[in-house]
Amino acid sequence: MCGIIGCVSEKDCYGALYDGLKRLEYRGYDSAGIAVLGEKLEIFKKKGGVANLSAFYARGGTGIGHTRWATHGAPSDTNAHPHRAGKIALVHNGIVENYASLKEELEEEGERFRSETDSEVLAKLVARAYRGDLLAAVREALSRAEGSYAVAVIAEDRPGELVAAKYKSPLVAGKGAAGLFVCSDVPALAGAADYIAQAEDGEFVRIAGGEIFFYDKELRPLPKTFFRPQRELCALSVAGGGYFMRAEIGEIPRALRDTLGLLKQTDFAPCARVLRGAKRVFAVACGTAYHSALVFADVAEREAGVPVICHTAGEFRYRPPLIGEGELLIAVSQSGETADTLEAARLAKARGAYVVAVTNIGCSSLAALADFCIVMGAGAEIAVAATKSYNCQLLCLYYLAAQLLFFKEQRYPDWFYALDDLCSAAERAFSCFAEADALADGLKSARAIYYLGRGLDLCTAKEGALKVKEIACVFAEGYPAGELKHGSLALVEEGFPVVCVSTSRALAKKSENALAEVKSRGGFCALFSQYGDVLEDSCADFKCLLPALPEALMPAVSVIPLQYFAYKMCIERGFDPDKPRNLAKSVTVE
Ligand code: F6R
């Protein structure tokens, strides 16, 4: 998703902006641009990669940069940011929802637009409001905008000054040897900023006179504490080259170990009353994080007897809001910046519910908004496809489900102490990779794959399907094994591939029935189970033995060969696993 960076430096800022844009690449984008204010204001912007900008250079200490993920208007040089209007250059992340009416109004007043973007409207509004006071002009312009924004703005006649503002899109400010910065996220300031501070919704940031100032929405000065960013969020390279996704799968045991360490230090007492008293619990998230919320719902209901209503965050927001006072919302988000998840959490808070966040980024907007925050220790996740963060989310949510039971009944579930074994089980799951290689080799030309499971295995099936869909561009569907004959079986014909996850002894026979239905229509079956006898007795063509664990914990481990299989399918099919088509890492617009 779009990324913004701004820099004011005593030296030339082009290099710092370029490097910052390279670090923003992981968020996903389709064009990039830089504006530098030296003797004059110069703008370079191009469709395609940040590397395209290396053909340009401009001298000057003040500048802004942008990676664009197209929403309004196709990816093109003209639609790329920065946008210029009068003396102003502006970069924007977010969506100006009322841009059409603003544009019409401005056109009636004689303004001419070059791009199809909503963002150019903001540049025009700032330019019209600018009378030498950049901060006041940005505030005046943004008072007209509806929707979400993080903007960074410079003015041709104000070298050494930069103004930024935030509403529902992430923005941090940072100080480092190379200069003073504003940026969309902390990882993108890795190596550039030694200290950072987070802007909140409605706040403004002004860099001027070699200092960073924060203001509230009335432009009253705000005190801010700068802190050192989590070191592990700043590791942005893969040792020895290769793909981030592969490296991040390899990091799962370490990430689980670090997350468990953090969980053991977390004091859950502040939310004990809510956990004890919660009559109903809601869980919301998007994409992969939603699949971890599904696991939580199953485990918490089963263990603590508390109904958990689980929705994708985007759906939750627009349903009649059932949630209310005394109830609990669990919001799960790796980035802590996903617009739908944030809005769902805001809605729950506004209705008097208690919000627990599970996130990888302790300084994210979600963490700031939540009443209680569980921070996982996955470390920076750069590949767009979530892998290690999913395993860590599951670990956090197991822990939370265990606390739910503990505060109600002063006991932990049977599997609680086996959480200590997750890390070594994850390591053992790596021994399935050779089989996953062979499976990917056999299925690389598949046009579609069904992933089947029952109970908790259904969550794993859904996550396995999402992974292969997003990075290998193969249609895949995660489906309840028992539902196959109610419709989807119609597509199964000679060679049609079906992957089944079957880690529950009680449900194994039921899942096997589904495989028999597939086999008798000529389909190809691959089976993953932790039970040797389940594999032995199966009619599947391909069998993979998973490491053994208490069944409740299996989702955190059985997904690992599926994550790796998706990666391998992607490589076999010639795609880049770190930058899947059309997708962004941090989805900061609705
Ligand atoms: C899939 C993936 C996405 C994210 C989703 C939520 O591999 O990465 O589905 O899980 O966009 O992102 P977060 O967890 O940052 O809220």
XYZ file of C-alpha atoms and ligand atoms in Angstrom:
606
model
C 0.000 0.000 0.000
C 1.196 3.596 -0.565
C 4.168 4.679 1.477
C 5.299 8.223 2.201
C 8.612 9.581 3.367
C 9.835 13.103 3.989
C 13.285 14.306 4.960
C 14.894 17.548 6.017
C 18.661 17.297 6.108
C 21.648 19.567 6.375
C 23.087 17.603 3.460
C 21.419 16.556 0.195
C 18.376 14.442 0.982
C 17.970 12.584 -2.330
C 19.924 9.522 -1.163
C 18.023 9.323 2.133
C 14.689 9.562 0.290
C 15.721 6.950 -2.279
C 16.893 4.541 0.418
C 13.674 5.162 2.356
C 11.597 4.364 -0.714
C 13.573 1.138 -1.195
C 12.668 0.215 2.377
C 9.018 1.073 1.709
C 8.945 -1.281 -1.299
C 7.840 -4.223 0.829
C 4.462 -2.558 1.427
C 3.574 -3.172 -2.238
C 3.424 -0.440 -4.924
C 3.294 0.206 -8.641
C 4.988 3.600 -9.080
C 7.327 5.878 -7.174
C 8.423 9.479 -7.031
C 10.611 12.033 -5.276
C 10.452 15.828 -4.929
C 13.569 17.705 -3.836
C 13.753 21.333 -2.890
C 17.144 22.845 -3.712
C 17.564 25.964 -5.781
C 14.209 25.055 -7.242
C 11.572 22.390 -6.600
C 12.223 19.335 -8.775
C 9.964 16.293 -9.097
C 10.780 12.868 -10.568
C 8.110 10.214 -10.737
C 7.780 7.019 -12.694
C 5.519 4.051 -13.120
C 7.305 0.884 -11.954
C 10.033 0.276 -9.423
C 11.877 2.689 -7.147
C 15.037 1.710 -9.061
C 13.676 3.760 -11.999
C 14.335 6.874 -9.920
C 18.062 6.181 -9.750
C 18.339 7.752 -13.220
C 17.611 11.137 -11.593
C 19.394 13.245 -9.024
C 18.690 16.631 -7.510
C 20.568 18.626 -4.898
C 18.723 19.994 -1.902
C 18.150 19.236 1.761
C 14.337 19.132 1.840
C 12.284 16.516 0.072
C 9.443 14.035 0.000
C 9.023 10.629 -1.621
C 6.240 8.179 -2.340
C 5.511 4.624 -3.383
C 2.023 4.443 -4.908
C -0.369 1.530 -4.854
C -3.018 2.605 -7.358
C -6.545 3.219 -6.085
C -7.841 6.219 -8.091
C -6.345 6.127 -11.587
C -4.141 3.470 -13.194
C -0.436 3.163 -12.398
C 1.244 5.817 -14.608
C 3.939 8.509 -14.489
C 1.276 11.207 -14.208
C -0.718 9.544 -11.448
C 2.454 8.848 -9.453
C 3.188 11.184 -6.511
C 4.460 13.782 -5.566
C 1.745 16.038 -6.960
C 2.577 19.640 -7.593
C 0.226 22.620 -7.332
C 1.595 26.165 -7.333
C 4.484 26.275 -4.871
C 3.413 23.044 -3.208
C 4.516 19.402 -3.610
C 2.549 16.753 -1.746
C 2.570 12.991 -1.185
C -0.460 11.185 0.194
C -1.328 7.767 1.557
C -5.037 7.089 2.053
C -8.240 7.870 0.200
C -9.994 11.243 -0.080
C -13.539 9.944 -0.183
C -15.129 13.260 -1.210
C -12.494 13.974 -3.860
C -15.004 13.939 -6.741
C -17.091 16.793 -5.326
C -13.963 18.734 -4.282
C -12.488 18.274 -7.751
C -15.680 19.468 -9.416
C -15.739 22.542 -7.183
C -12.080 23.316 -7.918
C -12.572 22.816 -11.658
C -15.494 25.230 -11.595
C -13.120 27.725 -10.011
C -10.673 27.252 -12.884
C -8.232 24.647 -11.567
C -6.928 22.144 -14.104
C -5.934 18.650 -12.975
C -3.135 16.617 -14.517
C -3.797 13.281 -12.830
C -6.803 11.080 -12.122
C -5.889 10.777 -8.453
C -7.799 11.859 -5.379
C -4.488 13.088 -3.936
C -3.977 15.914 -6.447
C -7.093 17.521 -4.966
C -5.234 17.832 -1.653
C -2.233 19.436 -3.384
C -4.540 22.003 -5.016
C -6.310 22.729 -1.736
C -3.017 23.282 0.105
C -1.689 25.515 -2.703
C -4.853 27.645 -2.602
C -4.659 27.990 1.180
C -0.916 28.724 1.221
C 0.026 32.289 2.090
C 3.490 31.674 3.567
C 2.352 29.560 6.540
C 2.622 25.933 5.416
C 1.249 24.409 8.610
C -1.862 26.593 8.543
C -2.394 25.865 4.840
C -2.179 22.086 5.340
C -4.631 22.289 8.204
C -7.063 24.415 6.216
C -6.874 22.081 3.214
C -7.345 18.928 5.243
C -10.380 20.356 7.009
C -12.167 19.889 3.666
C -11.122 16.266 3.170
C -13.155 13.228 4.185
C -11.584 9.773 4.336
C -8.066 8.893 5.385
C -4.684 10.474 4.908
C -1.078 10.646 5.844
C 0.433 13.522 3.883
C 3.846 15.136 3.662
C 4.048 18.586 2.080
C 6.838 20.987 1.132
C 6.672 24.491 -0.354
C 9.044 25.925 -2.932
C 9.781 29.025 -0.852
C 10.256 27.172 2.477
C 13.541 25.215 2.298
C 14.225 23.373 5.539
C 10.517 23.009 6.321
C 8.163 20.076 5.902
C 4.638 19.580 7.213
C 2.922 16.227 7.648
C -0.465 15.223 8.987
C -2.294 12.013 9.761
C -5.811 10.709 9.931
C -6.446 6.955 9.803
C -3.233 6.273 7.873
C 0.033 5.597 9.696
C 2.689 8.261 10.244
C 5.822 8.353 12.360
C 8.540 10.967 12.761
C 12.185 10.056 13.256
C 15.577 11.604 14.026
C 18.859 10.231 12.743
C 22.321 11.219 11.576
C 21.104 11.699 7.981
C 18.338 14.116 8.982
C 14.820 14.447 10.337
C 12.116 12.262 8.843
C 8.442 11.525 8.575
C 7.448 8.136 7.230
C 4.620 5.637 6.860
C 6.191 3.034 9.080
C 8.965 2.184 11.457
C 10.698 -0.577 9.431
C 11.135 1.863 6.548
C 13.157 4.161 8.838
C 15.545 1.313 9.716
C 19.078 2.600 9.797
C 17.922 6.178 9.139
C 16.244 7.068 12.438
C 17.622 6.273 15.884
C 14.578 7.691 17.671
C 10.980 7.786 16.560
C 7.665 9.209 17.736
C 4.204 8.202 16.609
C 1.653 10.705 15.283
C -1.967 10.143 16.315
C -5.079 10.807 14.244
C -5.741 14.503 13.726
C -2.179 15.508 14.612
C 0.295 17.547 12.566
C 4.072 17.248 12.391
C 6.301 20.147 11.365
C 10.001 19.906 10.707
C 11.628 23.348 10.766
C 14.780 24.958 12.146
C 16.369 21.517 12.571
C 13.656 20.282 14.959
C 10.492 18.202 14.885
C 7.317 19.687 16.362
C 3.956 17.997 16.924
C 0.609 19.845 17.042
C -2.942 18.863 17.855
C -5.853 19.536 15.509
C -6.112 23.145 16.768
C -2.365 23.547 16.086
C -1.558 23.684 19.788
C 1.984 22.320 20.430
C 2.017 18.731 21.721
C 4.765 17.184 23.843
C 5.967 13.873 22.335
C 8.324 11.250 23.618
C 10.792 9.859 21.101
C 11.827 6.258 21.689
C 14.200 3.749 20.158
C 12.305 1.467 17.726
C 12.097 -2.304 18.457
C 15.468 -3.447 17.091
C 14.076 -6.601 15.518
C 11.617 -4.518 13.436
C 14.573 -2.985 11.673
C 16.097 -6.171 10.211
C 15.308 -5.585 6.579
C 17.694 -7.832 4.729
C 17.935 -11.539 4.061
C 21.276 -13.010 5.085
C 22.883 -14.453 1.976
C 20.252 -13.024 -0.376
C 17.212 -15.049 -1.394
C 13.574 -14.310 -0.739
C 12.165 -12.797 2.428
C 9.263 -15.228 2.427
C 11.584 -18.233 2.526
C 13.716 -16.619 5.226
C 10.624 -15.746 7.248
C 9.346 -19.332 7.123
C 12.792 -20.405 8.349
C 12.487 -17.946 11.221
C 9.253 -19.436 12.593
C 10.896 -21.377 15.470
C 12.848 -18.282 16.563
C 9.753 -16.097 16.250
C 7.705 -18.540 18.352
C 10.433 -18.691 20.998
C 10.629 -14.897 21.230
C 6.848 -14.576 21.293
C 6.541 -17.113 24.088
C 9.180 -15.190 26.034
C 7.182 -11.982 25.626
C 3.925 -13.708 26.603
C 5.483 -15.070 29.781
C 6.406 -11.515 30.746
C 2.966 -10.119 29.907
C 0.836 -9.259 32.907
C -2.743 -10.143 31.993
C -4.095 -8.875 35.326
C -5.249 -5.511 33.856
C -7.766 -7.339 31.657
C -8.657 -10.062 34.209
C -12.014 -8.484 35.070
C -13.051 -8.333 31.418
C -11.811 -11.845 30.655
C -13.615 -13.209 33.719
C -16.848 -11.371 33.060
C -17.044 -11.517 29.255
C -20.369 -13.067 28.288
C -19.564 -12.780 24.658
C -16.329 -12.278 22.823
C -15.898 -10.938 19.298
C -12.800 -11.557 17.201
C -12.031 -9.509 14.085
C -9.182 -9.444 11.589
C -8.474 -9.590 7.864
C -6.902 -12.202 5.601
C -4.402 -14.439 7.307
C -4.992 -12.761 10.650
C -8.679 -13.653 10.264
C -7.723 -17.314 10.013
C -5.892 -17.041 13.322
C -9.020 -15.429 14.796
C -11.000 -18.476 13.594
C -8.622 -20.765 15.489
C -9.042 -18.588 18.575
C -12.828 -18.753 18.320
C -12.776 -22.547 18.173
C -10.260 -23.008 20.996
C -11.734 -20.373 23.326
C -15.282 -21.639 22.897
C -14.192 -25.202 23.487
C -11.939 -24.462 26.472
C -13.596 -21.561 28.233
C -17.182 -22.124 27.098
C -17.404 -18.516 25.922
C -19.125 -17.944 22.582
C -16.738 -16.165 20.235
C -18.273 -14.362 17.274
C -15.693 -14.122 14.562
C -15.937 -11.778 11.580
C -13.638 -10.361 8.963
C -13.123 -6.788 10.133
C -14.625 -5.305 6.962
C -17.875 -7.213 7.520
C -18.011 -6.521 11.242
C -17.959 -2.762 10.628
C -21.082 -2.754 8.491
C -23.225 -5.227 10.378
C -25.714 -3.968 12.924
C -23.262 -3.457 15.801
C -24.224 -6.095 18.353
C -21.193 -5.464 20.509
C -21.655 -3.366 23.628
C -20.541 -2.535 27.126
C -18.820 -5.262 29.140
C -18.076 -7.257 26.007
C -14.715 -7.999 24.561
C -13.314 -7.466 21.074
C -10.099 -9.187 20.074
C -8.516 -7.418 17.080
C -5.687 -9.308 15.383
C -3.317 -7.568 12.979
C 0.322 -8.171 12.157
C 0.866 -4.574 11.073
C -1.568 -2.962 13.481
C -2.399 -0.561 10.643
C -5.034 -2.434 8.617
C -7.807 0.095 8.061
C -10.740 -2.302 8.457
C -9.365 -3.844 11.645
C -8.632 -0.423 13.126
C -12.111 0.836 12.315
C -13.714 -2.277 13.804
C -11.728 -1.689 17.004
C -12.754 1.988 17.055
C -16.403 1.021 16.621
C -16.197 -1.480 19.479
C -14.584 1.104 21.745
C -17.178 3.695 20.854
C -19.855 1.211 21.943
C -18.207 0.694 25.310
C -16.534 -2.662 24.614
C -13.052 -3.564 25.809
C -10.494 -4.019 23.020
C -7.588 -6.438 23.184
C -5.134 -6.132 20.301
C -2.769 -8.837 19.094
C -0.132 -7.247 16.886
C 3.470 -7.510 15.791
C 4.060 -3.762 15.988
C 4.013 -2.400 19.509
C 3.985 1.195 18.260
C 1.148 0.690 15.743
C -2.164 2.563 15.614
C -4.011 -0.557 16.798
C -1.723 -0.951 19.794
C -2.307 2.694 20.717
C -6.067 2.347 20.416
C -6.483 -0.926 22.330
C -7.220 -1.169 26.038
C -4.789 -4.048 26.271
C -2.157 -5.066 23.759
C -0.389 -8.377 23.248
C 2.750 -7.807 21.207
C 4.242 -10.795 19.422
C 7.931 -11.195 18.740
C 7.832 -12.199 15.069
C 10.234 -9.401 14.093
C 9.952 -7.483 10.827
C 7.853 -9.359 8.283
C 8.751 -8.007 4.878
C 7.277 -10.528 2.436
C 3.724 -9.512 1.589
C 2.431 -12.994 2.381
C 2.162 -13.409 6.135
C 3.946 -16.519 7.438
C 5.810 -16.279 10.744
C 3.372 -13.653 12.030
C 0.522 -16.171 11.586
C 2.250 -18.787 13.747
C 2.983 -16.124 16.355
C -0.586 -14.791 16.274
C -1.790 -18.308 16.976
C 0.591 -18.627 19.915
C -0.649 -15.309 21.372
C -4.259 -16.330 20.880
C -3.703 -19.746 22.511
C -2.237 -17.883 25.442
C -5.182 -15.531 25.552
C -7.688 -18.412 25.386
C -5.808 -20.037 28.275
C -6.065 -16.792 30.282
C -9.783 -16.674 29.547
C -10.157 -20.092 31.172
C -7.759 -19.253 33.988
C -9.587 -16.100 35.052
C -12.892 -17.966 34.965
C -11.898 -21.267 36.584
C -8.379 -20.779 38.009
C -6.991 -23.537 35.824
C -5.229 -23.770 32.496
C -6.233 -26.022 29.597
C -4.399 -29.391 29.281
C -2.361 -28.181 26.336
C -1.145 -25.001 28.044
C 2.269 -26.358 29.075
C 2.780 -27.910 25.641
C 3.059 -24.348 24.278
C 6.708 -24.682 25.361
C 7.090 -27.430 22.715
C 5.724 -25.375 19.814
C 9.111 -24.036 18.842
C 10.753 -27.481 18.548
C 7.663 -28.881 16.782
C 7.955 -26.033 14.249
C 11.589 -27.024 13.664
C 10.533 -30.638 13.132
C 7.903 -29.496 10.613
C 10.795 -28.364 8.391
C 11.503 -32.040 7.695
C 8.268 -32.027 5.635
C 9.815 -29.595 3.127
C 11.366 -32.291 0.929
C 7.900 -33.818 0.512
C 6.396 -30.376 -0.105
C 9.024 -29.841 -2.847
C 7.891 -33.043 -4.541
C 4.229 -32.070 -4.176
C 4.884 -28.639 -5.703
C 6.779 -30.226 -8.552
C 3.798 -32.472 -9.267
C 1.166 -29.717 -8.924
C 2.949 -26.731 -10.478
C 0.670 -26.784 -13.509
C -2.541 -27.184 -11.508
C -5.235 -24.645 -12.350
C -7.069 -25.035 -9.046
C -6.593 -26.795 -5.717
C -9.080 -27.644 -2.984
C -7.840 -27.570 0.584
C -10.008 -29.623 2.927
C -10.184 -29.853 6.698
C -12.591 -30.204 9.570
C -12.653 -28.386 12.907
C -9.351 -26.618 13.510
C -7.913 -28.187 10.361
C -10.422 -26.167 8.357
C -8.682 -22.954 9.532
C -5.365 -24.409 8.339
C -6.952 -25.423 5.033
C -8.233 -21.863 4.531
C -4.825 -20.388 5.308
C -3.049 -22.874 3.018
C -5.449 -21.959 0.212
C -4.981 -18.215 0.737
C -1.187 -18.579 0.599
C -1.115 -20.494 -2.678
C -3.694 -18.146 -4.197
C -1.858 -14.953 -3.333
C 1.692 -15.867 -4.250
C 1.450 -18.752 -6.755
C -1.649 -17.306 -8.479
C -3.449 -20.660 -8.450
C -7.120 -20.617 -7.629
C -7.577 -22.404 -4.315
C -10.381 -22.829 -1.864
C -10.246 -23.906 1.771
C -13.347 -25.924 2.352
C -14.956 -28.054 5.103
C -14.266 -31.663 4.115
C -17.871 -32.611 4.906
C -19.244 -29.959 2.554
C -17.518 -31.257 -0.543
C -20.427 -33.356 -1.678
C -22.796 -30.405 -1.260
C -21.475 -28.700 -4.372
C -17.726 -28.434 -4.858
C -17.291 -32.092 -5.779
C -18.743 -31.167 -9.176
C -15.341 -29.759 -10.229
C -13.384 -32.862 -9.274
C -12.275 -34.863 -12.311
C -9.224 -36.846 -13.396
C -6.122 -35.373 -11.688
C -7.922 -32.550 -9.830
C -5.715 -31.865 -6.769
C -7.102 -31.914 -3.239
C -4.936 -31.211 -0.181
C -6.400 -32.457 3.093
C -5.229 -31.574 6.604
C -6.350 -34.157 9.137
C -4.831 -33.782 12.597
C -7.816 -34.674 14.779
C -8.196 -38.335 15.596
C -11.935 -37.988 16.149
C -12.465 -36.410 12.722
C -9.914 -38.387 10.710
C -12.401 -40.982 9.399
C -14.781 -38.221 8.323
C -12.066 -36.459 6.352
C -10.998 -39.771 4.835
C -14.542 -40.191 3.488
C -14.117 -36.939 1.567
C -10.814 -38.163 0.110
C -12.497 -41.399 -0.977
C -15.124 -39.315 -2.799
C -12.327 -37.420 -4.563
C -10.368 -40.581 -5.428
C -13.373 -42.349 -6.885
C -13.720 -39.438 -9.346
C -10.079 -39.651 -10.390
C -8.868 -36.753 -8.246
C -5.372 -36.515 -6.743
C -5.252 -36.495 -2.920
C -2.489 -35.197 -0.661
C -2.876 -35.822 3.062
C -1.107 -34.156 6.008
C -1.566 -35.772 9.436
C 0.280 -36.157 12.704
C -0.918 -39.761 13.018
C 1.047 -42.458 11.193
C -1.920 -44.866 11.231
C -4.238 -42.223 9.713
C -1.774 -41.841 6.846
C -1.320 -45.609 6.488
C -5.045 -46.263 6.296
C -5.687 -43.452 3.819
C -6.353 -43.763 0.106
C -4.335 -40.551 -0.496
C -1.721 -40.511 -3.282
C 0.672 -38.325 -1.287
C 1.180 -38.552 2.466
C 3.109 -36.320 4.844
C 3.671 -36.975 8.543
C 3.485 -33.837 10.688
C 5.175 -33.467 14.092
C 2.984 -34.647 16.972
C 1.425 -32.122 19.373
C -1.803 -31.804 21.377
C -4.508 -31.470 18.726
C -5.560 -27.984 19.831
C -2.084 -26.662 19.014
C -1.687 -28.344 15.625
C -2.747 -25.296 13.524
C 0.439 -23.457 14.564
C 2.553 -26.256 13.081
C 0.484 -28.030 10.396
C 0.375 -24.776 8.427
C 4.186 -24.686 8.041
C 4.478 -27.266 5.218
C 1.554 -25.514 3.500
C 3.283 -22.119 3.749
C 6.411 -23.688 2.292
C 4.409 -25.534 -0.401
C 2.848 -22.222 -1.511
C 6.321 -20.642 -1.648
C 7.620 -23.545 -3.727
C 4.611 -23.422 -6.072
C 5.287 -19.720 -6.545
C 8.936 -20.312 -7.451
C 8.033 -23.208 -9.763
C 5.533 -20.971 -11.551
C 8.028 -18.149 -11.953
C 6.530 -15.511 -9.636
C 8.224 -13.347 -7.018
C 7.019 -14.594 -3.609
C 7.894 -11.325 -1.870
C 5.855 -9.128 -4.194
C 2.620 -10.830 -5.182
C 0.584 -9.306 -7.974
C -1.886 -6.564 -6.938
C -1.232 -7.016 -3.224
C 0.187 -4.748 -0.552
C 1.684 -5.620 2.828
C -0.134 -3.067 4.876
C -3.692 -2.355 3.747
C -4.245 1.107 5.121
C -7.318 1.937 3.037
C -10.760 0.401 3.258
C -1.945 -12.793 3.520
C -1.774 -11.520 4.188
C -2.977 -10.677 4.366
C -2.947 -10.034 5.764
C -4.115 -9.051 5.913
C -4.156 -8.449 7.296
O -0.740 -13.481 3.448
O -0.705 -11.151 4.565
O -4.128 -11.403 4.184
O -3.028 -11.042 6.713
O -3.976 -8.039 4.966
O -2.978 -7.763 7.603
P -2.624 -7.393 9.089
O -2.390 -8.678 9.807
O -1.408 -6.537 8.998
O -3.810 -6.671 9.648
